[in-house]
């Protein structure tokens, strides 16, 4: 967990610098609303990084199809890095209103970082 957590942090930092990203959600980033609390209570920040892309610049379907190393999956966690597109995977059965209430939109992705080198993932 330590390695994948460190990798997730490095990936979150890198993603936050890329054009085409609206938001990177990771409790280990100082701009996360619960960063101070997470720093006190957690031993590491975990291996899941969520991010929201700029829909005008990044087409979710093309993005998912272009992935080489990262595997699309409905469930997150494990030694291999996986990615989820909640709007079309885990939350696809929800109505548009239910998705909105849950904070799910077409530009949201969840990346579960495994044991690969972060440079290979990015």
Tab-separated table of N, CA and C in Angstrom:
chain	number	residue	atom	x	y	z
A	1	UNK	N	0.820	-1.203	0.000
A	1	UNK	CA	0.000	0.000	0.000
A	1	UNK	C	0.857	1.257	0.000
A	2	UNK	N	2.011	1.199	0.678
A	2	UNK	CA	2.849	2.386	0.746
A	2	UNK	C	3.313	2.800	-0.649
A	3	UNK	N	3.786	1.827	-1.443
A	3	UNK	CA	4.273	2.149	-2.784
A	3	UNK	C	3.155	2.708	-3.655
A	4	UNK	N	1.997	2.051	-3.657
A	4	UNK	CA	0.903	2.523	-4.511
A	4	UNK	C	0.383	3.878	-4.031
A	5	UNK	N	0.404	4.127	-2.728
A	5	UNK	CA	0.011	5.431	-2.203
A	5	UNK	C	0.964	6.533	-2.630
A	6	UNK	N	2.268	6.241	-2.576
A	6	UNK	CA	3.259	7.220	-3.031
A	6	UNK	C	3.116	7.467	-4.526
A	7	UNK	N	2.874	6.402	-5.272
A	7	UNK	CA	2.665	6.549	-6.715
A	7	UNK	C	1.414	7.374	-6.995
A	8	UNK	N	0.345	7.115	-6.251
A	8	UNK	CA	-0.899	7.872	-6.432
A	8	UNK	C	-0.663	9.356	-6.178
A	9	UNK	N	0.095	9.671	-5.139
A	9	UNK	CA	0.408	11.066	-4.835
A	9	UNK	C	1.158	11.712	-6.005
A	10	UNK	N	2.182	11.015	-6.522
A	10	UNK	CA	2.965	11.558	-7.636
A	10	UNK	C	2.112	11.723	-8.889
A	11	UNK	N	1.237	10.776	-9.134
A	11	UNK	CA	0.342	10.874	-10.290
A	11	UNK	C	-0.636	12.031	-10.104
A	12	UNK	N	-1.195	12.182	-8.913
A	12	UNK	CA	-2.124	13.286	-8.639
A	12	UNK	C	-1.438	14.632	-8.862
A	13	UNK	N	-0.204	14.755	-8.378
A	13	UNK	CA	0.539	16.008	-8.580
A	13	UNK	C	0.730	16.283	-10.064
A	14	UNK	N	1.126	15.259	-10.810
A	14	UNK	CA	1.363	15.434	-12.246
A	14	UNK	C	0.064	15.769	-12.976
A	15	UNK	N	-1.005	15.034	-12.676
A	15	UNK	CA	-2.289	15.304	-13.328
A	15	UNK	C	-2.746	16.738	-13.094
A	16	UNK	N	-2.495	17.260	-11.900
A	16	UNK	CA	-2.954	18.616	-11.575
A	16	UNK	C	-2.229	19.687	-12.388
A	17	UNK	N	-1.125	19.329	-13.052
A	17	UNK	CA	-0.389	20.296	-13.878
A	17	UNK	C	-0.756	20.210	-15.354
A	18	UNK	N	-1.529	19.194	-15.737
A	18	UNK	CA	-1.819	18.968	-17.150
A	18	UNK	C	-2.981	19.819	-17.642
A	19	UNK	N	-2.839	20.320	-18.867
A	19	UNK	CA	-3.980	21.001	-19.476
A	19	UNK	C	-5.027	19.937	-19.779
A	20	UNK	N	-6.250	20.312	-19.762
A	20	UNK	CA	-7.324	19.356	-19.988
A	20	UNK	C	-7.909	18.810	-18.701
A	21	UNK	N	-7.309	19.174	-17.561
A	21	UNK	CA	-7.830	18.745	-16.263
A	21	UNK	C	-8.568	19.904	-15.611
A	22	UNK	N	-9.806	19.661	-15.209
A	22	UNK	CA	-10.543	20.670	-14.450
A	22	UNK	C	-10.246	20.546	-12.966
A	23	UNK	N	-10.109	19.299	-12.499
A	23	UNK	CA	-9.975	19.081	-11.061
A	23	UNK	C	-9.328	17.725	-10.813
A	24	UNK	N	-8.421	17.678	-9.845
A	24	UNK	CA	-7.830	16.422	-9.384
A	24	UNK	C	-8.211	16.275	-7.918
A	25	UNK	N	-8.773	15.127	-7.569
A	25	UNK	CA	-9.277	14.905	-6.213
A	25	UNK	C	-8.445	13.816	-5.556
A	26	UNK	N	-7.619	14.221	-4.601
A	26	UNK	CA	-6.765	13.287	-3.870
A	26	UNK	C	-6.487	13.901	-2.502
A	27	UNK	N	-6.761	13.196	-1.415
A	27	UNK	CA	-6.617	13.803	-0.083
A	27	UNK	C	-5.190	14.203	0.274
A	28	UNK	N	-4.207	13.733	-0.483
A	28	UNK	CA	-2.820	14.100	-0.224
A	28	UNK	C	-2.396	15.407	-0.865
A	29	UNK	N	-3.257	16.001	-1.668
A	29	UNK	CA	-2.957	17.305	-2.268
A	29	UNK	C	-3.430	18.406	-1.323
A	30	UNK	N	-2.619	19.426	-1.164
A	30	UNK	CA	-2.926	20.484	-0.199
A	30	UNK	C	-4.214	21.237	-0.517
A	31	UNK	N	-4.665	21.213	-1.768
A	31	UNK	CA	-5.905	21.929	-2.095
A	31	UNK	C	-7.160	21.084	-1.847
A	32	UNK	N	-6.995	19.848	-1.397
A	32	UNK	CA	-8.156	19.010	-1.063
A	32	UNK	C	-8.821	19.576	0.190
A	33	UNK	N	-10.150	19.679	0.224
A	33	UNK	CA	-10.825	20.289	1.378
A	33	UNK	C	-10.579	19.566	2.706
A	34	UNK	N	-10.227	18.297	2.669
A	34	UNK	CA	-9.980	17.546	3.906
A	34	UNK	C	-8.509	17.202	4.112
A	35	UNK	N	-7.628	17.949	3.448
A	35	UNK	CA	-6.196	17.666	3.544
A	35	UNK	C	-5.696	17.707	4.992
A	36	UNK	N	-6.033	18.746	5.736
A	36	UNK	CA	-5.545	18.882	7.117
A	36	UNK	C	-6.030	17.721	7.978
A	37	UNK	N	-7.284	17.382	7.863
A	37	UNK	CA	-7.843	16.274	8.632
A	37	UNK	C	-7.199	14.951	8.225
A	38	UNK	N	-7.062	14.737	6.921
A	38	UNK	CA	-6.451	13.497	6.433
A	38	UNK	C	-5.001	13.386	6.898
A	39	UNK	N	-4.296	14.504	6.923
A	39	UNK	CA	-2.902	14.498	7.377
A	39	UNK	C	-2.782	14.062	8.829
A	40	UNK	N	-3.759	14.451	9.649
A	40	UNK	CA	-3.741	14.089	11.069
A	40	UNK	C	-4.167	12.645	11.302
A	41	UNK	N	-5.190	12.204	10.569
A	41	UNK	CA	-5.820	10.927	10.882
A	41	UNK	C	-5.318	9.734	10.079
A	42	UNK	N	-4.755	9.972	8.922
A	42	UNK	CA	-4.374	8.863	8.052
A	42	UNK	C	-2.878	8.600	8.081
A	43	UNK	N	-2.524	7.361	7.851
A	43	UNK	CA	-1.133	6.971	7.659
A	43	UNK	C	-0.963	6.747	6.164
A	44	UNK	N	-0.821	7.828	5.420
A	44	UNK	CA	-0.826	7.779	3.963
A	44	UNK	C	-2.189	8.217	3.462
A	45	UNK	N	-2.276	8.479	2.176
A	45	UNK	CA	-3.506	9.040	1.610
A	45	UNK	C	-4.234	8.096	0.663
A	46	UNK	N	-3.772	6.882	0.545
A	46	UNK	CA	-4.456	5.906	-0.290
A	46	UNK	C	-3.988	5.905	-1.726
A	47	UNK	N	-4.592	5.025	-2.496
A	47	UNK	CA	-4.127	4.816	-3.869
A	47	UNK	C	-5.162	5.172	-4.936
A	48	UNK	N	-6.252	5.830	-4.551
A	48	UNK	CA	-7.268	6.210	-5.540
A	48	UNK	C	-7.200	7.714	-5.800
A	49	UNK	N	-7.051	8.056	-7.064
A	49	UNK	CA	-7.030	9.445	-7.516
A	49	UNK	C	-8.230	9.635	-8.436
A	50	UNK	N	-9.069	10.597	-8.130
A	50	UNK	CA	-10.186	10.924	-9.021
A	50	UNK	C	-9.836	12.208	-9.752
A	51	UNK	N	-10.303	12.319	-10.977
A	51	UNK	CA	-10.049	13.553	-11.715
A	51	UNK	C	-11.190	13.834	-12.671
A	52	UNK	N	-11.385	15.126	-12.913
A	52	UNK	CA	-12.428	15.599	-13.815
A	52	UNK	C	-11.730	16.291	-14.972
A	53	UNK	N	-12.022	15.826	-16.184
A	53	UNK	CA	-11.398	16.408	-17.362
A	53	UNK	C	-12.262	17.527	-17.929
A	54	UNK	N	-11.631	18.373	-18.718
A	54	UNK	CA	-12.347	19.421	-19.441
A	54	UNK	C	-13.044	18.745	-20.620
A	55	UNK	N	-14.337	18.665	-20.558
A	55	UNK	CA	-15.131	17.934	-21.565
A	55	UNK	C	-14.895	18.480	-22.979
A	56	UNK	N	-14.556	19.752	-23.108
A	56	UNK	CA	-14.309	20.338	-24.425
A	56	UNK	C	-12.984	19.855	-25.008
A	57	UNK	N	-12.072	19.432	-24.147
A	57	UNK	CA	-10.746	19.026	-24.604
A	57	UNK	C	-10.521	17.520	-24.560
A	58	UNK	N	-11.256	16.821	-23.701
A	58	UNK	CA	-11.036	15.384	-23.519
A	58	UNK	C	-12.364	14.645	-23.672
A	59	UNK	N	-12.446	13.794	-24.692
A	59	UNK	CA	-13.630	12.965	-24.890
A	59	UNK	C	-13.476	11.707	-24.038
A	60	UNK	N	-14.387	11.469	-23.085
A	60	UNK	CA	-14.237	10.327	-22.177
A	60	UNK	C	-14.092	8.977	-22.883
A	61	UNK	N	-14.873	8.750	-23.918
A	61	UNK	CA	-14.803	7.465	-24.619
A	61	UNK	C	-13.454	7.286	-25.316
A	62	UNK	N	-12.976	8.324	-25.994
A	62	UNK	CA	-11.671	8.250	-26.661
A	62	UNK	C	-10.557	8.086	-25.639
A	63	UNK	N	-10.686	8.787	-24.516
A	63	UNK	CA	-9.683	8.689	-23.454
A	63	UNK	C	-9.571	7.252	-22.952
A	64	UNK	N	-10.703	6.633	-22.651
A	64	UNK	CA	-10.700	5.258	-22.139
A	64	UNK	C	-10.134	4.283	-23.169
A	65	UNK	N	-10.456	4.476	-24.440
A	65	UNK	CA	-9.965	3.579	-25.491
A	65	UNK	C	-8.475	3.753	-25.752
A	66	UNK	N	-7.930	4.927	-25.439
A	66	UNK	CA	-6.519	5.202	-25.702
A	66	UNK	C	-5.580	4.661	-24.626
A	67	UNK	N	-6.116	4.206	-23.514
A	67	UNK	CA	-5.271	3.719	-22.422
A	67	UNK	C	-4.497	2.478	-22.845
A	68	UNK	N	-3.223	2.422	-22.479
A	68	UNK	CA	-2.368	1.289	-22.846
A	68	UNK	C	-2.134	0.349	-21.666
A	69	UNK	N	-1.674	0.860	-20.551
A	69	UNK	CA	-1.306	0.036	-19.399
A	69	UNK	C	-2.446	-0.082	-18.404
A	70	UNK	N	-3.192	0.982	-18.237
A	70	UNK	CA	-4.273	1.031	-17.250
A	70	UNK	C	-5.501	0.308	-17.802
A	71	UNK	N	-6.076	-0.569	-16.991
A	71	UNK	CA	-7.213	-1.386	-17.406
A	71	UNK	C	-8.532	-0.802	-16.902
A	72	UNK	N	-9.503	-0.593	-17.791
A	72	UNK	CA	-10.827	-0.172	-17.316
A	72	UNK	C	-11.459	-1.272	-16.457
A	73	UNK	N	-12.060	-0.878	-15.342
A	73	UNK	CA	-12.670	-1.853	-14.434
A	73	UNK	C	-13.789	-1.205	-13.640
A	74	UNK	N	-14.803	-1.982	-13.301
A	74	UNK	CA	-15.897	-1.483	-12.466
A	74	UNK	C	-15.496	-1.373	-11.007
A	75	UNK	N	-14.594	-2.233	-10.563
A	75	UNK	CA	-14.152	-2.213	-9.172
A	75	UNK	C	-12.716	-1.727	-9.114
A	76	UNK	N	-12.371	-1.099	-8.016
A	76	UNK	CA	-11.033	-0.537	-7.868
A	76	UNK	C	-10.281	-1.266	-6.770
A	77	UNK	N	-8.967	-1.321	-6.900
A	77	UNK	CA	-8.132	-1.951	-5.889
A	77	UNK	C	-7.435	-3.169	-6.457
A	78	UNK	N	-6.193	-3.372	-6.045
A	78	UNK	CA	-5.427	-4.515	-6.511
A	78	UNK	C	-4.015	-4.104	-6.870
A	79	UNK	N	-3.242	-5.043	-7.380
A	79	UNK	CA	-1.846	-4.765	-7.698
A	79	UNK	C	-1.692	-4.099	-9.055
A	80	UNK	N	-2.683	-4.214	-9.919
A	80	UNK	CA	-2.639	-3.569	-11.229
A	80	UNK	C	-3.448	-2.279	-11.196
A	81	UNK	N	-2.965	-1.277	-11.904
A	81	UNK	CA	-3.669	-0.006	-11.971
A	81	UNK	C	-4.913	-0.160	-12.838
A	82	UNK	N	-6.035	0.299	-12.302
A	82	UNK	CA	-7.299	0.246	-13.035
A	82	UNK	C	-7.939	1.630	-13.039
A	83	UNK	N	-8.854	1.823	-13.966
A	83	UNK	CA	-9.559	3.096	-14.056
A	83	UNK	C	-11.048	2.828	-14.230
A	84	UNK	N	-11.841	3.696	-13.658
A	84	UNK	CA	-13.291	3.589	-13.755
A	84	UNK	C	-13.854	4.897	-14.291
A	85	UNK	N	-14.842	4.785	-15.155
A	85	UNK	CA	-15.607	5.934	-15.632
A	85	UNK	C	-17.011	5.748	-15.067
A	86	UNK	N	-17.245	6.263	-13.846
A	86	UNK	CA	-18.495	5.985	-13.132
A	86	UNK	C	-19.769	6.239	-13.937
A	87	UNK	N	-19.780	7.269	-14.758
A	87	UNK	CA	-21.005	7.604	-15.499
A	87	UNK	C	-21.449	6.484	-16.430
A	88	UNK	N	-20.492	5.720	-16.963
A	88	UNK	CA	-20.843	4.648	-17.898
A	88	UNK	C	-20.574	3.259	-17.331
A	89	UNK	N	-20.064	3.201	-16.123
A	89	UNK	CA	-19.748	1.904	-15.533
A	89	UNK	C	-20.550	1.703	-14.244
A	90	UNK	N	-19.971	2.001	-13.114
A	90	UNK	CA	-20.587	1.689	-11.816
A	90	UNK	C	-21.905	2.416	-11.553
A	91	UNK	N	-22.094	3.596	-12.126
A	91	UNK	CA	-23.298	4.389	-11.863
A	91	UNK	C	-24.187	4.540	-13.103
A	92	UNK	N	-23.994	3.710	-14.093
A	92	UNK	CA	-24.727	3.850	-15.357
A	92	UNK	C	-26.242	3.701	-15.203
A	93	UNK	N	-26.680	2.963	-14.195
A	93	UNK	CA	-28.125	2.740	-14.033
A	93	UNK	C	-28.844	3.902	-13.345
A	94	UNK	N	-28.100	4.871	-12.846
A	94	UNK	CA	-28.728	6.019	-12.185
A	94	UNK	C	-29.277	7.004	-13.211
A	95	UNK	N	-30.301	7.706	-12.822
A	95	UNK	CA	-30.837	8.767	-13.679
A	95	UNK	C	-29.853	9.936	-13.684
A	96	UNK	N	-30.037	10.847	-14.624
A	96	UNK	CA	-29.169	12.024	-14.695
A	96	UNK	C	-29.212	12.809	-13.388
A	97	UNK	N	-30.387	12.948	-12.800
A	97	UNK	CA	-30.531	13.678	-11.534
A	97	UNK	C	-29.804	12.959	-10.399
A	98	UNK	N	-29.927	11.642	-10.340
A	98	UNK	CA	-29.245	10.869	-9.292
A	98	UNK	C	-27.727	10.969	-9.442
A	99	UNK	N	-27.246	10.926	-10.684
A	99	UNK	CA	-25.805	11.083	-10.926
A	99	UNK	C	-25.343	12.463	-10.460
A	100	UNK	N	-26.122	13.474	-10.794
A	100	UNK	CA	-25.767	14.840	-10.395
A	100	UNK	C	-25.689	14.946	-8.876
A	101	UNK	N	-26.667	14.372	-8.187
A	101	UNK	CA	-26.682	14.412	-6.718
A	101	UNK	C	-25.481	13.672	-6.129
A	102	UNK	N	-24.995	12.652	-6.824
A	102	UNK	CA	-23.853	11.868	-6.349
A	102	UNK	C	-22.517	12.461	-6.795
A	103	UNK	N	-22.554	13.563	-7.551
A	103	UNK	CA	-21.326	14.187	-8.022
A	103	UNK	C	-20.690	13.455	-9.195
A	104	UNK	N	-21.487	12.681	-9.908
A	104	UNK	CA	-20.997	11.907	-11.049
A	104	UNK	C	-21.348	12.641	-12.330
A	105	UNK	N	-20.339	12.897	-13.170
A	105	UNK	CA	-20.606	13.472	-14.482
A	105	UNK	C	-19.743	12.757	-15.521
A	106	UNK	N	-19.948	13.083	-16.781
A	106	UNK	CA	-19.256	12.400	-17.881
A	106	UNK	C	-17.745	12.614	-17.863
A	107	UNK	N	-17.275	13.615	-17.154
A	107	UNK	CA	-15.852	13.939	-17.147
A	107	UNK	C	-15.105	13.397	-15.937
A	108	UNK	N	-15.796	12.660	-15.060
A	108	UNK	CA	-15.174	12.127	-13.847
A	108	UNK	C	-14.598	10.737	-14.104
A	109	UNK	N	-13.343	10.544	-13.679
A	109	UNK	CA	-12.673	9.248	-13.744
A	109	UNK	C	-12.105	8.932	-12.372
A	110	UNK	N	-11.990	7.649	-12.047
A	110	UNK	CA	-11.355	7.212	-10.802
A	110	UNK	C	-10.239	6.246	-11.163
A	111	UNK	N	-9.043	6.588	-10.738
A	111	UNK	CA	-7.853	5.797	-11.028
A	111	UNK	C	-7.392	5.123	-9.750
A	112	UNK	N	-7.306	3.807	-9.763
A	112	UNK	CA	-6.804	3.045	-8.627
A	112	UNK	C	-5.389	2.604	-8.974
A	113	UNK	N	-4.409	3.197	-8.315
A	113	UNK	CA	-3.006	2.994	-8.665
A	113	UNK	C	-2.489	1.696	-8.067
A	114	UNK	N	-1.879	0.891	-8.919
A	114	UNK	CA	-1.299	-0.381	-8.502
A	114	UNK	C	0.198	-0.259	-8.279
A	115	UNK	N	0.925	-1.286	-8.654
A	115	UNK	CA	2.357	-1.349	-8.380
A	115	UNK	C	3.232	-0.963	-9.567
A	116	UNK	N	2.639	-0.512	-10.661
A	116	UNK	CA	3.432	-0.088	-11.804
A	116	UNK	C	4.183	1.207	-11.483
A	117	UNK	N	5.211	1.478	-12.241
A	117	UNK	CA	5.939	2.732	-12.114
A	117	UNK	C	5.019	3.870	-12.554
A	118	UNK	N	4.926	4.953	-11.768
A	118	UNK	CA	4.044	6.063	-12.144
A	118	UNK	C	4.335	6.617	-13.541
A	119	UNK	N	5.602	6.617	-13.934
A	119	UNK	CA	5.954	7.097	-15.269
A	119	UNK	C	5.336	6.263	-16.371
A	120	UNK	N	5.167	4.978	-16.125
A	120	UNK	CA	4.527	4.112	-17.113
A	120	UNK	C	3.037	4.395	-17.211
A	121	UNK	N	2.430	4.779	-16.109
A	121	UNK	CA	0.992	5.044	-16.085
A	121	UNK	C	0.677	6.351	-16.801
A	122	UNK	N	1.503	7.360	-16.563
A	122	UNK	CA	1.278	8.664	-17.187
A	122	UNK	C	1.794	8.662	-18.599
